[in-house]
Short mmCIF file of C-alpha atoms and ligand atoms in Angstrom, two decimals:
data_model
loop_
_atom_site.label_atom_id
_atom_site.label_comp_id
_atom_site.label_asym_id
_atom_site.label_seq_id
_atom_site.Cartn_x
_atom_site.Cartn_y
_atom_site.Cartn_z
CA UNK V 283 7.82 25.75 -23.85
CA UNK V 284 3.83 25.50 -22.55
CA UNK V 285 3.08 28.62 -20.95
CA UNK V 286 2.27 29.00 -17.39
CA UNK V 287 -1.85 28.50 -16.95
CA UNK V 288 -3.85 30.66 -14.55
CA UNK V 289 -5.40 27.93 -13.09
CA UNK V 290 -4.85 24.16 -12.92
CA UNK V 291 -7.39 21.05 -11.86
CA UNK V 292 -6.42 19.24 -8.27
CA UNK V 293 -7.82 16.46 -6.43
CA UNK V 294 -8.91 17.03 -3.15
CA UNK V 295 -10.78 14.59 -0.35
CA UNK V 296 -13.92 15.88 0.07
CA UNK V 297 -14.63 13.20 3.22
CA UNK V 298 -13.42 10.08 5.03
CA UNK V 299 -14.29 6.85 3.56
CA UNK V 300 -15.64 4.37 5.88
CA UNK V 301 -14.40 1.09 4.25
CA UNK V 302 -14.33 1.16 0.81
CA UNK V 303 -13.69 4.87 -0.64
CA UNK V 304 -16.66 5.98 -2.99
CA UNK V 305 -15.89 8.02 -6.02
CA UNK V 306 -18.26 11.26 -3.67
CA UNK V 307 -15.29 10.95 -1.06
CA UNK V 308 -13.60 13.16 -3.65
CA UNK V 309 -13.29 16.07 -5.80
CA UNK V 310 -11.82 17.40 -8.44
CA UNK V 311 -11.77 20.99 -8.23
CA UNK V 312 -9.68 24.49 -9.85
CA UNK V 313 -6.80 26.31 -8.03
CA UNK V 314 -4.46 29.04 -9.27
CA UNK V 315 -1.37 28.14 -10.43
CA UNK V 316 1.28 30.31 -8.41
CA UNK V 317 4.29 31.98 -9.60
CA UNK V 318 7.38 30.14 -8.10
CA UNK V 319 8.88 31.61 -5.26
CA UNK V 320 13.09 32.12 -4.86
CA UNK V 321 14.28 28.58 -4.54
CA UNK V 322 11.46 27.15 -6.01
CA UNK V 323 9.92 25.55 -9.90
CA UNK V 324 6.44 24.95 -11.24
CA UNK V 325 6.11 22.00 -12.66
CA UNK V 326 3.70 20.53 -15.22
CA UNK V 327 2.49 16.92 -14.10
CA UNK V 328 3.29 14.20 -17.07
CA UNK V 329 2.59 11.01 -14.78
CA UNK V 330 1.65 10.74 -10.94
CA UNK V 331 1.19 7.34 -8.74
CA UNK V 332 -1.39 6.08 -6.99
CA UNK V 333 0.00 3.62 -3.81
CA UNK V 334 -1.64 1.84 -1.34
CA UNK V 335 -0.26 3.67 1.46
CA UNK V 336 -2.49 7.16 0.63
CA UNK V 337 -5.74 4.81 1.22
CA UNK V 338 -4.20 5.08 5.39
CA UNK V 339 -3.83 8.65 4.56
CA UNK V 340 -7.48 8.79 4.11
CA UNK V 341 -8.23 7.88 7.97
CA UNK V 342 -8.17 10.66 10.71
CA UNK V 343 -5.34 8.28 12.51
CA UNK V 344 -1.83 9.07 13.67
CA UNK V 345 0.63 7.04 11.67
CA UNK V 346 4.45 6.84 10.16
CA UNK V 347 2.73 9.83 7.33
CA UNK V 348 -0.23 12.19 7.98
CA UNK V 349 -3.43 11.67 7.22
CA UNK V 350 -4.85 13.99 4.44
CA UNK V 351 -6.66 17.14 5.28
CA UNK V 352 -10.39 17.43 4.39
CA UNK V 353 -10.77 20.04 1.48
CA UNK V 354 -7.07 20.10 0.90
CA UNK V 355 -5.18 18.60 -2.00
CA UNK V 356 -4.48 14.57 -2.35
CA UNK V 357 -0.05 14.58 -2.46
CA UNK V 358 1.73 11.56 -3.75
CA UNK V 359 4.76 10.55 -5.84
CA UNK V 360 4.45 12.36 -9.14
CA UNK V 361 7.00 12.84 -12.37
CA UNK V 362 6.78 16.59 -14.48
CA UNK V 363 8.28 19.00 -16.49
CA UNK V 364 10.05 22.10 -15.13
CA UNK V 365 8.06 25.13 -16.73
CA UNK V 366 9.29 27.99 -14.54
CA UNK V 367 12.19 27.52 -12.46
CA UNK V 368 13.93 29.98 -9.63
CA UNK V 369 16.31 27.83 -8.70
CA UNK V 370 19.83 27.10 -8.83
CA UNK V 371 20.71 23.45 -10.49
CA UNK V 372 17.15 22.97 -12.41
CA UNK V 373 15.99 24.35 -15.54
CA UNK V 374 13.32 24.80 -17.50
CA UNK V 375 12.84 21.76 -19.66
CA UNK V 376 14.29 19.62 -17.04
CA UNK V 377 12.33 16.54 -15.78
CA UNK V 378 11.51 15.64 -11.86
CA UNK V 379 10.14 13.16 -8.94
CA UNK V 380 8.59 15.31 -6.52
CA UNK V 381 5.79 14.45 -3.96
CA UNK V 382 3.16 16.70 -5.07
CA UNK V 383 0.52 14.73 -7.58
CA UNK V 384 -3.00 14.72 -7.61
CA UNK V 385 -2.29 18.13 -9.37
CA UNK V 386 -2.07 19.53 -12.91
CA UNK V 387 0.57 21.97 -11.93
CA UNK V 388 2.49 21.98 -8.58
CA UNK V 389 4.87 24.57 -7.34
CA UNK V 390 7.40 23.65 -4.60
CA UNK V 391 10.83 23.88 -2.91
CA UNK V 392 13.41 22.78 -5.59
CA UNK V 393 14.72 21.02 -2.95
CA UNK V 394 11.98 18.59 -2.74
CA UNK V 395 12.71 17.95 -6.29
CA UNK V 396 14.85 14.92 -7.84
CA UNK V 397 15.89 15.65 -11.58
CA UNK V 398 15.45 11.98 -13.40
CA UNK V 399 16.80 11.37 -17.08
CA UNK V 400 14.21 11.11 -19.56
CA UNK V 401 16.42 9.05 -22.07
CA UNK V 402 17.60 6.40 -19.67
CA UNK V 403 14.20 5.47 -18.48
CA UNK V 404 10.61 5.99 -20.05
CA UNK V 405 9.46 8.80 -17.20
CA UNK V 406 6.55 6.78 -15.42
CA UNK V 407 9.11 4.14 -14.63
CA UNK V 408 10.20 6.36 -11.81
CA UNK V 409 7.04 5.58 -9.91
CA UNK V 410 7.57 2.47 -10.78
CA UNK V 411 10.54 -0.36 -11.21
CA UNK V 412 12.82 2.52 -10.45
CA UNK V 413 11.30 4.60 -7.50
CA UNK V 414 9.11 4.15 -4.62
CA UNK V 415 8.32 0.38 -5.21
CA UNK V 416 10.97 -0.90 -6.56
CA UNK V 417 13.08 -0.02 -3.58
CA UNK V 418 10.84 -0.90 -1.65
CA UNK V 419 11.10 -4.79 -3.07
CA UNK V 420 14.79 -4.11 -3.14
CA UNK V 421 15.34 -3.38 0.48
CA UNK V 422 12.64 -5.42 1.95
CA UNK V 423 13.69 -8.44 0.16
CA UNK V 424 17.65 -7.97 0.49
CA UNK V 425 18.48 -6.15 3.72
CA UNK V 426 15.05 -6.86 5.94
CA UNK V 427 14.42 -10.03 5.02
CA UNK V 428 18.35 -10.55 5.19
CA UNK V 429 17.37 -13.10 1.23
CA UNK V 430 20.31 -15.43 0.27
CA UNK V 431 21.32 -17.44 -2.21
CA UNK V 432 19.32 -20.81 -2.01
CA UNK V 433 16.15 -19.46 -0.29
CA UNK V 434 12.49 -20.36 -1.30
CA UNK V 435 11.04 -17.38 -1.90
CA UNK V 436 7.02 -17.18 -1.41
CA UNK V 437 5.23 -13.18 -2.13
CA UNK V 438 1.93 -12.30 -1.76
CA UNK V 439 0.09 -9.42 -4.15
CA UNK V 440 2.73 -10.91 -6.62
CA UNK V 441 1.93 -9.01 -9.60
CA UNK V 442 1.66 -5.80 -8.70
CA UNK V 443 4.41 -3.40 -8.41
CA UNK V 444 6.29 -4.31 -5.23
CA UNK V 445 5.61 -7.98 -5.45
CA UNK V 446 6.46 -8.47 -9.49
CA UNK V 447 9.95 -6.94 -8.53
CA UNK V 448 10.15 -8.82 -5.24
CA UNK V 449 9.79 -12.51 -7.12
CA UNK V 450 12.20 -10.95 -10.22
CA UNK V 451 15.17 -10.03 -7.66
CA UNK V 452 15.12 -13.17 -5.95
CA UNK V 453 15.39 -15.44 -8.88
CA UNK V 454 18.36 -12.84 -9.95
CA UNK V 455 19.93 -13.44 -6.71
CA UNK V 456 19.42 -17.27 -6.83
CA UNK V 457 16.61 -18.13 -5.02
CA UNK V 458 15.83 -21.81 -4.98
CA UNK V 459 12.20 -21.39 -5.79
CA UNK V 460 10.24 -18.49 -6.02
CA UNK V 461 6.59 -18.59 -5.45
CA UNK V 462 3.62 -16.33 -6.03
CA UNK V 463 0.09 -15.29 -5.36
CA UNK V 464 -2.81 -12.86 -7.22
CA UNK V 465 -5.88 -12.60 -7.66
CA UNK V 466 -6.64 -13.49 -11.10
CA UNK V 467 -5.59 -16.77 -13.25
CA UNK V 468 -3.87 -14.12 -15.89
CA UNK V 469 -1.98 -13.01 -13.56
CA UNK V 470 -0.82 -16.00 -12.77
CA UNK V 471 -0.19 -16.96 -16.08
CA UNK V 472 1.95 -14.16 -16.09
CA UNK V 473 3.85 -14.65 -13.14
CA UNK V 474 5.51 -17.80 -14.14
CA UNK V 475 5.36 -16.85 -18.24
CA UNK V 476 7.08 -12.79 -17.94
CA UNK V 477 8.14 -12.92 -14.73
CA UNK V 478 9.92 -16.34 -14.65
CA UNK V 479 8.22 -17.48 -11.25
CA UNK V 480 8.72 -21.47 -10.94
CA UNK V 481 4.84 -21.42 -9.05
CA UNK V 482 2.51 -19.17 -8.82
CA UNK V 483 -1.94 -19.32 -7.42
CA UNK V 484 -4.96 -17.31 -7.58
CA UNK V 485 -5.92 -16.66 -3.90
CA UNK V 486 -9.68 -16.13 -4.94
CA UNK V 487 -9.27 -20.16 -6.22
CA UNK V 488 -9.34 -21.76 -2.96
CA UNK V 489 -7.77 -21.62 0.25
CA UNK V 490 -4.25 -19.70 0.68
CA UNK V 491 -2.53 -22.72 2.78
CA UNK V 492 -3.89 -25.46 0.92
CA UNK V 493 -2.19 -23.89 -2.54
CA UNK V 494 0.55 -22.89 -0.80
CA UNK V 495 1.23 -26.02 0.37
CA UNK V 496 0.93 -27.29 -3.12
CA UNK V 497 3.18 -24.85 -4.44
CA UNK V 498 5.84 -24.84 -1.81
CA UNK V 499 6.13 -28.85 -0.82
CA UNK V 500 9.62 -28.24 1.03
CA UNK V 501 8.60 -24.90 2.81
CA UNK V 502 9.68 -21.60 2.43
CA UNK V 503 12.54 -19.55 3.79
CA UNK V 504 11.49 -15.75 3.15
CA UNK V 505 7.72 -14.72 3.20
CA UNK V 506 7.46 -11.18 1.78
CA UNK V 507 3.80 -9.87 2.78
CA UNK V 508 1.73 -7.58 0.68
CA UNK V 509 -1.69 -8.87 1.80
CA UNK V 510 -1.82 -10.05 5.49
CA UNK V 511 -4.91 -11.66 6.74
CA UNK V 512 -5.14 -15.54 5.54
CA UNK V 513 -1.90 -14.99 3.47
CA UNK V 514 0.41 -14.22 6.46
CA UNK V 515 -1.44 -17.24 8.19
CA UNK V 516 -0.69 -19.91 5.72
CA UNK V 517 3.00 -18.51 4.94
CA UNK V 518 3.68 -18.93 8.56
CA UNK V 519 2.41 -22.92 8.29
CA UNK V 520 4.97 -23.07 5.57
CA UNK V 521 7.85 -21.51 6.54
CA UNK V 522 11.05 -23.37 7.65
CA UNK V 523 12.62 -22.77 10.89
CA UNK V 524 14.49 -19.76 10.95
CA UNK V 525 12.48 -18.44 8.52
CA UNK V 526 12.22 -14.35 7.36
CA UNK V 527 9.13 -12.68 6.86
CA UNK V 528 8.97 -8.69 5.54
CA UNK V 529 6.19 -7.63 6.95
CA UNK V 530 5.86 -4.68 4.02
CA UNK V 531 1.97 -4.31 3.45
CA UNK V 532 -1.67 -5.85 4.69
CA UNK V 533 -4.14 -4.48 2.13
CA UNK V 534 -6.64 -7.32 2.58
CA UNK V 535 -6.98 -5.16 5.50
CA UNK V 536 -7.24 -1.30 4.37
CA UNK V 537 -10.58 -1.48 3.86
CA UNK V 538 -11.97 -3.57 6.26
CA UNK V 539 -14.30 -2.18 8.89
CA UNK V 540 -13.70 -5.61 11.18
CA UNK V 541 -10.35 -6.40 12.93
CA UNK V 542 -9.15 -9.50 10.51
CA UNK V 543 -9.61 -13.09 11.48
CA UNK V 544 -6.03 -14.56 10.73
CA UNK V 545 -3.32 -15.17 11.38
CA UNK V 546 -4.15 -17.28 14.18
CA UNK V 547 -1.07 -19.08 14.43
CA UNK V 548 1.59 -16.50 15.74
CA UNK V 549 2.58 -19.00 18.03
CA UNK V 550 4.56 -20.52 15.54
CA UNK V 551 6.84 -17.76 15.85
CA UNK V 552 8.58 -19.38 18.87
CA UNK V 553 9.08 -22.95 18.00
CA UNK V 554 10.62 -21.77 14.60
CA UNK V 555 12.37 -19.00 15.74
CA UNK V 556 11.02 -16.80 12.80
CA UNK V 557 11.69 -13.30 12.65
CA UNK V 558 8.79 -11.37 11.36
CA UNK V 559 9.93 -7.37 10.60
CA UNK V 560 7.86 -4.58 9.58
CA UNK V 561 9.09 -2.09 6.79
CA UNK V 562 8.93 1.33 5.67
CA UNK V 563 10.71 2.15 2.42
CA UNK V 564 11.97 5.24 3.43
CA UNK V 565 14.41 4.10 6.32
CA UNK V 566 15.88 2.65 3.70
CA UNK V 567 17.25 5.64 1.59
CA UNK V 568 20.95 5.09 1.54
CA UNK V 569 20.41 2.02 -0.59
CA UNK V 570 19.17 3.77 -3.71
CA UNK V 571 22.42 4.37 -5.16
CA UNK V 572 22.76 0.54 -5.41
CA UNK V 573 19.40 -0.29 -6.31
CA UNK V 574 19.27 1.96 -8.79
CA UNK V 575 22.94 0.72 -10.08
CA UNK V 576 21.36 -2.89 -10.12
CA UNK V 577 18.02 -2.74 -10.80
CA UNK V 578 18.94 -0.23 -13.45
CA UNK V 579 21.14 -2.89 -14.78
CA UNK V 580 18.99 -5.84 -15.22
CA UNK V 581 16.49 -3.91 -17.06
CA UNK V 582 19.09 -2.39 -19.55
CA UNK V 583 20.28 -6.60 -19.68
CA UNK V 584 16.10 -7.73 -20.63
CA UNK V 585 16.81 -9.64 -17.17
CA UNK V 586 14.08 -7.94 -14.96
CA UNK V 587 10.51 -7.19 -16.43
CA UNK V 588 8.51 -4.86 -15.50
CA UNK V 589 4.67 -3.84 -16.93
CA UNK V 590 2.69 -0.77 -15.78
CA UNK V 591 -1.47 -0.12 -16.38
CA UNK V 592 -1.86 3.60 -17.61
CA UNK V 593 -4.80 5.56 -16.74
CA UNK V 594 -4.98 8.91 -19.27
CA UNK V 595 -6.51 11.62 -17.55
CA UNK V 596 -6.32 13.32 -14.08
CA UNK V 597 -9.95 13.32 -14.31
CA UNK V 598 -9.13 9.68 -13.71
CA UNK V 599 -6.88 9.14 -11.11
CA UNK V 600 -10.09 8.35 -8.55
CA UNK V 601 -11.24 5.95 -10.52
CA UNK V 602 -7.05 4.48 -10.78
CA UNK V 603 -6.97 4.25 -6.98
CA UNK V 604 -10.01 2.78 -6.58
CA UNK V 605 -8.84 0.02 -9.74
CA UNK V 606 -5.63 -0.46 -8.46
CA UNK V 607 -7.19 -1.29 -4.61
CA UNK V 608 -9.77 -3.81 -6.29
CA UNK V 609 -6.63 -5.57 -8.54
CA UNK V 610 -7.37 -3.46 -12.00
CA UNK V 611 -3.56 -3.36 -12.68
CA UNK V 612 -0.61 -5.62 -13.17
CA UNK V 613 2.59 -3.64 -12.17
CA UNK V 614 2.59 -0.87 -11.37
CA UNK V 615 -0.69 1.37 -11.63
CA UNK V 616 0.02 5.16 -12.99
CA UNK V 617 -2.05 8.15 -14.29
CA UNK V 618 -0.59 9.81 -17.13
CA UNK V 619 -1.81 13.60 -17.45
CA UNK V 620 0.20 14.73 -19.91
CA UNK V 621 -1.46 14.65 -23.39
P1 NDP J 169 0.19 -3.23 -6.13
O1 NDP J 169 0.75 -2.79 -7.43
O2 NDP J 169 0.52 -4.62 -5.65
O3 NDP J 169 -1.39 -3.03 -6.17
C1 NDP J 169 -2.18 -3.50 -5.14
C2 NDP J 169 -2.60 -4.96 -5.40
O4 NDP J 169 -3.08 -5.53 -4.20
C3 NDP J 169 -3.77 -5.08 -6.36
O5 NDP J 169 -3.33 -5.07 -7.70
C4 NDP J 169 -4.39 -6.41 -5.95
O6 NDP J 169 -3.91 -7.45 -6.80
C5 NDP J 169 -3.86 -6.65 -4.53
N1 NDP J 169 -4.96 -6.80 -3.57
C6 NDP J 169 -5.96 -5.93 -3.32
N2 NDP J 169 -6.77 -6.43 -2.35
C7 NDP J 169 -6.26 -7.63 -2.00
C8 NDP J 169 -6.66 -8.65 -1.07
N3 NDP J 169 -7.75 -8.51 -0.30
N4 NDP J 169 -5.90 -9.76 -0.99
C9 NDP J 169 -4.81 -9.92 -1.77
N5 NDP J 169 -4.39 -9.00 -2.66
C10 NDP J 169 -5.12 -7.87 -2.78
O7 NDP J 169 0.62 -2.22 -5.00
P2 NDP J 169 2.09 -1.91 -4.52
O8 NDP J 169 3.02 -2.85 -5.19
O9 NDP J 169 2.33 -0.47 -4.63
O10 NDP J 169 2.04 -2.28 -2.97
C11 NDP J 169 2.01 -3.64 -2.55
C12 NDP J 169 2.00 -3.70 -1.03
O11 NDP J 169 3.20 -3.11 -0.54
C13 NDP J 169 0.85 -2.93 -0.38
O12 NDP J 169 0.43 -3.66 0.74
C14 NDP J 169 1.50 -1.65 0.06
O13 NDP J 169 0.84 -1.04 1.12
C15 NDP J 169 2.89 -2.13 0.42
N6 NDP J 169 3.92 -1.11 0.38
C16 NDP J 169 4.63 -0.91 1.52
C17 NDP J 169 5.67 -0.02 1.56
C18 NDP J 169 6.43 0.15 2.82
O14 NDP J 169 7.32 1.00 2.89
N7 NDP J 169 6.14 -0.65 3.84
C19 NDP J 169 6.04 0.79 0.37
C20 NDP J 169 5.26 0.44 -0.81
C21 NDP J 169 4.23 -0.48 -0.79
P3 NDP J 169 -4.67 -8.89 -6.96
O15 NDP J 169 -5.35 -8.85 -8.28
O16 NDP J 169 -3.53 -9.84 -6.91
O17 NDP J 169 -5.62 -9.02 -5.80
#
């Protein structure tokens, strides 16, 4: 059993970025490592997540979470190893999902705790295909975007985490076509090779609605938005009347200092009678016994793929944000602190 350190390394925001965040917006810096309280566990870090969402948290801004505090730790998904425990139902040894990372060591309320298995699923995959993101593409695709059988499926930031899964689910579900977008050719190459998408462009190759168009001759039904901007623009060109779009993430726009330029065709919303609807994962909690049954399922089958891009090192996880926020990754992006 590792013993309990005196003091563990934590990243904390040293100041706002204005557009893009610099590596100087943060800090890496040593705190003790408390003794848990009654109720509570100390847990050593193995893997933690870095998500789009915390580069919001990085603006002064009320929003659906709060911002971070200046000086204070970074928090995020993170998966670790109970070494100390006061609490009924988890032990020492046992493995959670907890909400503290950008840490070492984090003590908290067992009850902000989730015990995961350790042999059903490699650990990091609960950031990953199994947690945050995946039900994320799970619910947005199935309940918000109310997906059936026979829909053309186009998703933007298509290999990353939430988009990957996304593409995967709908050509389990029987999607007529599924299409894709990133930002490099071997992702691309990827999409239609691992992930089994029947077309797939690199947005950085030309303009979204004129590969779109290519890609999706008879339209689309469901339009599940990472990206925003130009993206949500051309989908709405191409989508059929009637047609469903998750509105789930914009993050051609987190760093932008300008309001964007597109889409300048909302108006199409009323002669098609789309129905655009914005997401937040957590609303959609009392699907994760399913999704977990499911998704759980189809990787156990080989029928959904998933890839991840490891980053060794908390003294890393900066420069992991930043990556994953530029396109470094394909799937989902973790740091792995363990050793
Ligand atoms: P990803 O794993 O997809 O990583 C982010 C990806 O975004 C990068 O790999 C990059 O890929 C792409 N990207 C970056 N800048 C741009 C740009 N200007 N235009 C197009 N693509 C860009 O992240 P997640 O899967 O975790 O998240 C995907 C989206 O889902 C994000 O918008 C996120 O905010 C949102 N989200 C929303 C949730 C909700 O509850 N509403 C919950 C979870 C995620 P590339 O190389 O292709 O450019």
């Amino acid at each position: 059993m590792p013993e309990t350190p005196a003091v563990g390394r934590e990243w904390h925001l040293a100041a706002r970025p204005k557009g893009w965040p610099k590596p100087e917006d943060f800090a890496l810096r040593e705190a003790p490592v408390a003794e848990p309280g009654p109720g509570q566990i100390l847990v050593r870090n193995l893997f933690m997540s870095v998500d789009p969402y915390m580069r919001g948290r990085m603006d002064d801004r009320p929003s659906y979470v709060p911002p971070f505090q200046l000086d204070r730790p970074l928090d995020g998904g993170a998966v670790g190893e109970v070494i100390a425990s006061r609490a009924d139902g988890i032990a020492v040894g046992d493995h959670v999902l907890h909400g503290l990372g950008w840490r070492e060591y984090a003590v908290l309320d067992a009850k902000h705790a989730t015990v995961v298995d350790a042999d059903a699923a490699p650990l990091s995959a609960y950031l990953g295909v199994l947690g945050m993101p995946g039900l994320t593409a799970y619910a947005g695709l199935l309940e918000v975007a109310s997906f059936k059988e026979g829909d053309a499926v186009f998703v933007s930031g298509a290999a990353g985490a939430v988009g990957s899964q996304v593409g995967q689910i709908a050509r389990l579900k029987g999607a007529s076509r599924v299409i894709g977008s990133a930002g490099s050719d071997d992702k691309v190459r990827a999409l239609v090779e691992e992930y089994g998408f029947d077309a797939a462009f690199n947005y950085k190759n030309g303009p979204v609605a004129e590969q779109l168009k290519a890609a999706a001759p008879d339209g689309i039904d469901v339009y599940f938005d990472n990206v925003g901007g130009e993206h949500l623009e051309a989908a709405l060109e191409r989508l059929k009347p009637h047609g469903r779009v998750t509105v789930c993430g914009m993050i051609s726009m987190y760093n932008a200092t300008e309001p964007p330029a597109a889409p300048r065709n909302l108006g199409l919303v009323i002669g098609k009678r789309l129905r655009l609807q914005g997401m937040i994962v957590t609303d959609h909690a009392a699907l994760q016994p399913q999704f977990h049954a499911e998704v759980g399922g189809w990787i156990r089958e080989g029928k959904l793929h998933y890839s991840e891009t490891v980053v060794k090192g908390v003294d890393n996880a900066v420069d992991a944000f930043l990556g994953m926020l530029r396109g470094a990754n394909t799937g989902k992006m973790v740091v792995a602190l363990g050793d």
